[in-house]
Coordinates of C-alpha atoms in Angstrom, one line a residue:
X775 CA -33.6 -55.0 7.0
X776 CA -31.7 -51.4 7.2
X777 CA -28.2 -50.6 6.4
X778 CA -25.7 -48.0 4.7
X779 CA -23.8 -49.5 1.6
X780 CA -20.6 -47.8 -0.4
X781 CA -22.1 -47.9 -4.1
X782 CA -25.6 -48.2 -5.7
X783 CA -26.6 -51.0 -7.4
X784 CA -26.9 -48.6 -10.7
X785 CA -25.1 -45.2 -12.0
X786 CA -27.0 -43.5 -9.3
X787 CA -24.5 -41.4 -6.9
X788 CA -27.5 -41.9 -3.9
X789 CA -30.2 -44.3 -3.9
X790 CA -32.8 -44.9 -1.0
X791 CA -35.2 -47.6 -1.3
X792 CA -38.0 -47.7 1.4
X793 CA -35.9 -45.7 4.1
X794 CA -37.5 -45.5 7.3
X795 CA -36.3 -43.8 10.2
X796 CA -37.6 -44.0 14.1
X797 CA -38.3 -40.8 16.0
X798 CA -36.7 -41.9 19.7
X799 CA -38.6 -39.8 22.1
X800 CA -37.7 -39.9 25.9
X801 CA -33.7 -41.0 24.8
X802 CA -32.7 -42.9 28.1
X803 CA -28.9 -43.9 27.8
X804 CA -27.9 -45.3 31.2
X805 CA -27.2 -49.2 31.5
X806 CA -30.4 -49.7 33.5
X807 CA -32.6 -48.6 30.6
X808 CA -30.1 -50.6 27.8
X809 CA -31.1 -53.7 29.9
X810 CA -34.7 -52.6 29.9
X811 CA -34.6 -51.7 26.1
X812 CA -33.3 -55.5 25.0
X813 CA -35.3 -57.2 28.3
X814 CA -39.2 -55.5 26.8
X815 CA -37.7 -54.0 23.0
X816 CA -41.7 -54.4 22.1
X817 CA -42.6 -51.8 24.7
X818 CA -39.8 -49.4 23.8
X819 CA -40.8 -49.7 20.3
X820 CA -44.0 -49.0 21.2
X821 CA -43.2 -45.5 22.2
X822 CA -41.7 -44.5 19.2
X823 CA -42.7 -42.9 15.8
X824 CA -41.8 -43.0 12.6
X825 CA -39.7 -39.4 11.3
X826 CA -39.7 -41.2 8.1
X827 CA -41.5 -43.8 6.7
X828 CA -41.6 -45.2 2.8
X829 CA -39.3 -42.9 1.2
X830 CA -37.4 -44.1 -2.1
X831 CA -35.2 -42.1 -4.4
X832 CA -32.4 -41.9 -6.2
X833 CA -29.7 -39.0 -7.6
X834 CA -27.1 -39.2 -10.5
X835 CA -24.1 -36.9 -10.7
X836 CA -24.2 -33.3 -12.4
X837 CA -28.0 -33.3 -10.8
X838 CA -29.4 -30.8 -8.1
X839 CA -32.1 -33.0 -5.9
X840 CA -34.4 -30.8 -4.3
X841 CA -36.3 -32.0 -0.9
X842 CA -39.4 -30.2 -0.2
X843 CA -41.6 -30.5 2.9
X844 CA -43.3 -28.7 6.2
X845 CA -41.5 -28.4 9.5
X846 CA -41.5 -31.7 10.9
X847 CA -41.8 -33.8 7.8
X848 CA -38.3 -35.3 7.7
X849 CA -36.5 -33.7 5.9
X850 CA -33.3 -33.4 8.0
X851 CA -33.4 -36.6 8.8
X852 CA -33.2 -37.5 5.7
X853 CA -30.3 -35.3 5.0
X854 CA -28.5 -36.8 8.7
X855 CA -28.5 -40.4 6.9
X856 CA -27.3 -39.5 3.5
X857 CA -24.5 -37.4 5.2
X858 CA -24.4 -41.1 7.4
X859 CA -25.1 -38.9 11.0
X860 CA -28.0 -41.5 11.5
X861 CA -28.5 -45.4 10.6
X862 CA -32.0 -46.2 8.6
X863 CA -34.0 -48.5 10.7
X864 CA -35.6 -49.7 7.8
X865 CA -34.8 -50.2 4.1
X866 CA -31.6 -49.1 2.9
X867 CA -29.5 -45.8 1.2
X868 CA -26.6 -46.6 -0.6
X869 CA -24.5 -43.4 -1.4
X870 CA -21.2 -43.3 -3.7
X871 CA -18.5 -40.6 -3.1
X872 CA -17.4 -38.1 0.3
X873 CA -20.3 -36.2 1.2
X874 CA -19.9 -32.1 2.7
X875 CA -23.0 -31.6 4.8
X876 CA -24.8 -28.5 5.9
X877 CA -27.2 -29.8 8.1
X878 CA -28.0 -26.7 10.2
X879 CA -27.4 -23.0 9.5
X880 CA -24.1 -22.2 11.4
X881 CA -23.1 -26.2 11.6
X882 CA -19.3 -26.5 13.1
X883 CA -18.7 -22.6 13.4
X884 CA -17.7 -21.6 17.3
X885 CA -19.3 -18.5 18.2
X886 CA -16.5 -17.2 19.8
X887 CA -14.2 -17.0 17.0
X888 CA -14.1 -14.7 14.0
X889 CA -15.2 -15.3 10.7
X890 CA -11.7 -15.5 9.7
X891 CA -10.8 -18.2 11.8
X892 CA -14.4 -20.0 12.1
X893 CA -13.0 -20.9 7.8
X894 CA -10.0 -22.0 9.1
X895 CA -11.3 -24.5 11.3
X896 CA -14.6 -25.5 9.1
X897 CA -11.9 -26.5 6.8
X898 CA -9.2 -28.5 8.7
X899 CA -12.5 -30.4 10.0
X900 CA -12.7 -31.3 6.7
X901 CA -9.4 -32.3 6.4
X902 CA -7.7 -29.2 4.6
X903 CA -4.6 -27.6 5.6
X904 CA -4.6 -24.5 7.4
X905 CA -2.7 -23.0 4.6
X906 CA -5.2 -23.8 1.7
X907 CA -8.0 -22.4 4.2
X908 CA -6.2 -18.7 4.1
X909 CA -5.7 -19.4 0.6
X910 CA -9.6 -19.7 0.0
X911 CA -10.5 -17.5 2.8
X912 CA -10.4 -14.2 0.6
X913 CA -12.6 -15.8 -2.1
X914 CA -15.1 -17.2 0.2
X915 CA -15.6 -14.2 2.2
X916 CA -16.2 -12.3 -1.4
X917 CA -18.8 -15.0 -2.1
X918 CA -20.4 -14.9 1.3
X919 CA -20.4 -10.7 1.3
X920 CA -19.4 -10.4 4.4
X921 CA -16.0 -8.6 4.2
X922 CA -16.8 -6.2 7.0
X923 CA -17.2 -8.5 9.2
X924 CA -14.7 -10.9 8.8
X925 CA -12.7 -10.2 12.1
X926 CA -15.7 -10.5 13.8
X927 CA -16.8 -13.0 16.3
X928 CA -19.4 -14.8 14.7
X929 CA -22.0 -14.7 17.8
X930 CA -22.9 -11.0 16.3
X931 CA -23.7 -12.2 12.8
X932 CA -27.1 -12.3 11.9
X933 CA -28.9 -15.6 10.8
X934 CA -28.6 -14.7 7.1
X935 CA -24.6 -13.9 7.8
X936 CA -23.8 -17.0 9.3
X937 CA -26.3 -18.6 6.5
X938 CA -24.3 -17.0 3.6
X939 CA -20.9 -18.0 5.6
X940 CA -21.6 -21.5 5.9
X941 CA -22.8 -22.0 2.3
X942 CA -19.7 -19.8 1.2
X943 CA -17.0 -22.5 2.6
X944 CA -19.1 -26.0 1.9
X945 CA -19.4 -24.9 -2.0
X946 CA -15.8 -23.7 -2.3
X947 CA -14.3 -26.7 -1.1
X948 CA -15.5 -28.7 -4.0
X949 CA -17.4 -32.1 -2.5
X950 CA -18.5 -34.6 -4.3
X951 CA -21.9 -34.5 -3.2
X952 CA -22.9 -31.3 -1.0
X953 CA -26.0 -31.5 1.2
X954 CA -27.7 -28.3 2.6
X955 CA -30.2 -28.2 4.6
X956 CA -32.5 -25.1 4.7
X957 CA -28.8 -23.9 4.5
X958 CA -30.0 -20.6 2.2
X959 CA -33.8 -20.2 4.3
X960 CA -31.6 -16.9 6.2
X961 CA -30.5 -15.7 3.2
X962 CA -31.5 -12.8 0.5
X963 CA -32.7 -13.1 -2.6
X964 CA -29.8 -11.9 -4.6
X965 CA -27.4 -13.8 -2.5
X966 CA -30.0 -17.3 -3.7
X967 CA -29.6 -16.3 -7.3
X968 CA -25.6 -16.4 -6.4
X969 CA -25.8 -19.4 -4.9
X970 CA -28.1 -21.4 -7.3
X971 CA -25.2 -20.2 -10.2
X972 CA -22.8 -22.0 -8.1
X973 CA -24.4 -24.9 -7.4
X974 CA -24.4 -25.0 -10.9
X975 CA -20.9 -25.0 -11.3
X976 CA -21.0 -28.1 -9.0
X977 CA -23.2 -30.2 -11.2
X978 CA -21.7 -29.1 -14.0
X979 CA -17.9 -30.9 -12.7
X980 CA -19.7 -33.9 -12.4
X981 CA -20.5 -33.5 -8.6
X982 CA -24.4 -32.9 -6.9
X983 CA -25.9 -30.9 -4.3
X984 CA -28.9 -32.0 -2.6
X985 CA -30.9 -29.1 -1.2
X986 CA -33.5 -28.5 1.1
X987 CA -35.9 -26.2 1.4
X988 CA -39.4 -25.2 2.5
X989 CA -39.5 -22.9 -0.5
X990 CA -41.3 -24.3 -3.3
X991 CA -39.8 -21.2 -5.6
X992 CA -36.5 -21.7 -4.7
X993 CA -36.7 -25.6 -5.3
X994 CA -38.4 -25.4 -8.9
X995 CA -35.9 -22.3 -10.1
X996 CA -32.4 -24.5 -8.7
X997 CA -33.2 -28.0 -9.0
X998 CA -33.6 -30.3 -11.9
X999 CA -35.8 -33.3 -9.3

């Protein structure tokens, strides 16, 4: 049995419990192949792999959950079904509150427009007003150190620009839980220290941050799990 829920069981703002996840290579999505897929669904099956298998957890407000692991070893898919992108095909993660997810360095920004308006519209996806975005804009672009630059299309930012940029507007907008995913691996050191301070402040207004990393440093020094 899989499934998404709206509350844990418990005080716990997420809780998985056996999640599993299929890896779906060869994705065929004509009607042909549908028909195949519920005619032989053992033969399809057997074609695919698990991206995650056995995994259990759980996170409580005013808590940093740190998710270590190799390329490969799920760790984004983990991240894709707490931020509800992707169904568990086994077990089940039950998650309470709106969650703001960073699941790719640059998520949501158009390369074509500027860092200026790239906030803009990162924001009204998230359902703020234009006019709270320009409010913020100054504040996050101090944050994200990139005043130079903000006029800029963002297709000439550098992975650690567009790193710092995208962690700058999914922190300031307050979510109740905030998932990045190797959102900070582009990033400097001094700008991490910055960054660990605010997802601090976070945690601290009753909210979490779930982050992941392939850096065992960065993981111990931020997060409390």
């Amino acid at each position: 049995m899989s499934g998404l829920a709206t509350a844990p069981p418990h005080d716990a703002v997420v809780l998985a419990e056996d999640l599993g996840v299929w890896y779906k290579g060869g994705k065929r999505t004509d009607f042909r192949s549908l028909i195949l897929e519920l005619l032989h669904g053992r033969r399809q099956r057997a074609n695919r792999s698990w991206a995650v298998q056995g995994v259990s957890f759980s996170a409580d407000s005013a808590e940093v959950l740190g998710i270590i692991g190799a390329n490969g070893a799920g760790k984004t898919t983990i991240c894709s079904v707490i931020a509800k992108v992707l169904r568990p095909d086994n077990g089940s993660i039950v998650v309470r509150g709106e969650v703001s997810a960073l699941l790719s360095m640059g998520a949501g920004f158009n390369n074509e427009l500027t860092g200026r308006e790239n906030i803009v519209l990162n924001g009204l996806m998230l359902g703020f007003s234009r006019r709270r975005m320009v409010e913020l804009t100054p504040e996050i672009i101090e944050f994200a150190g990139i005043e130079r630059f903000l006029d800029t299309p963002v297709k000439h930012y550098s992975a650690g620009m567009r790193s710092r940029l995208g962690f700058s507007i999914a922190a300031r907008l307050d979510p109740e839980i905030l998932v990045l995913d190797e959102a900070l691996s582009a990033g400097d050191a001094e700008f991490g220290v910055r960054a660990s301070a605010r997802m601090r402040e976070l945690v601290t207004g009753a909210r979490m941050v779930i982050v992941v990393s392939h850096s065992l440093e960065f993981v111990a020094a931020s997060c409390d799990q």
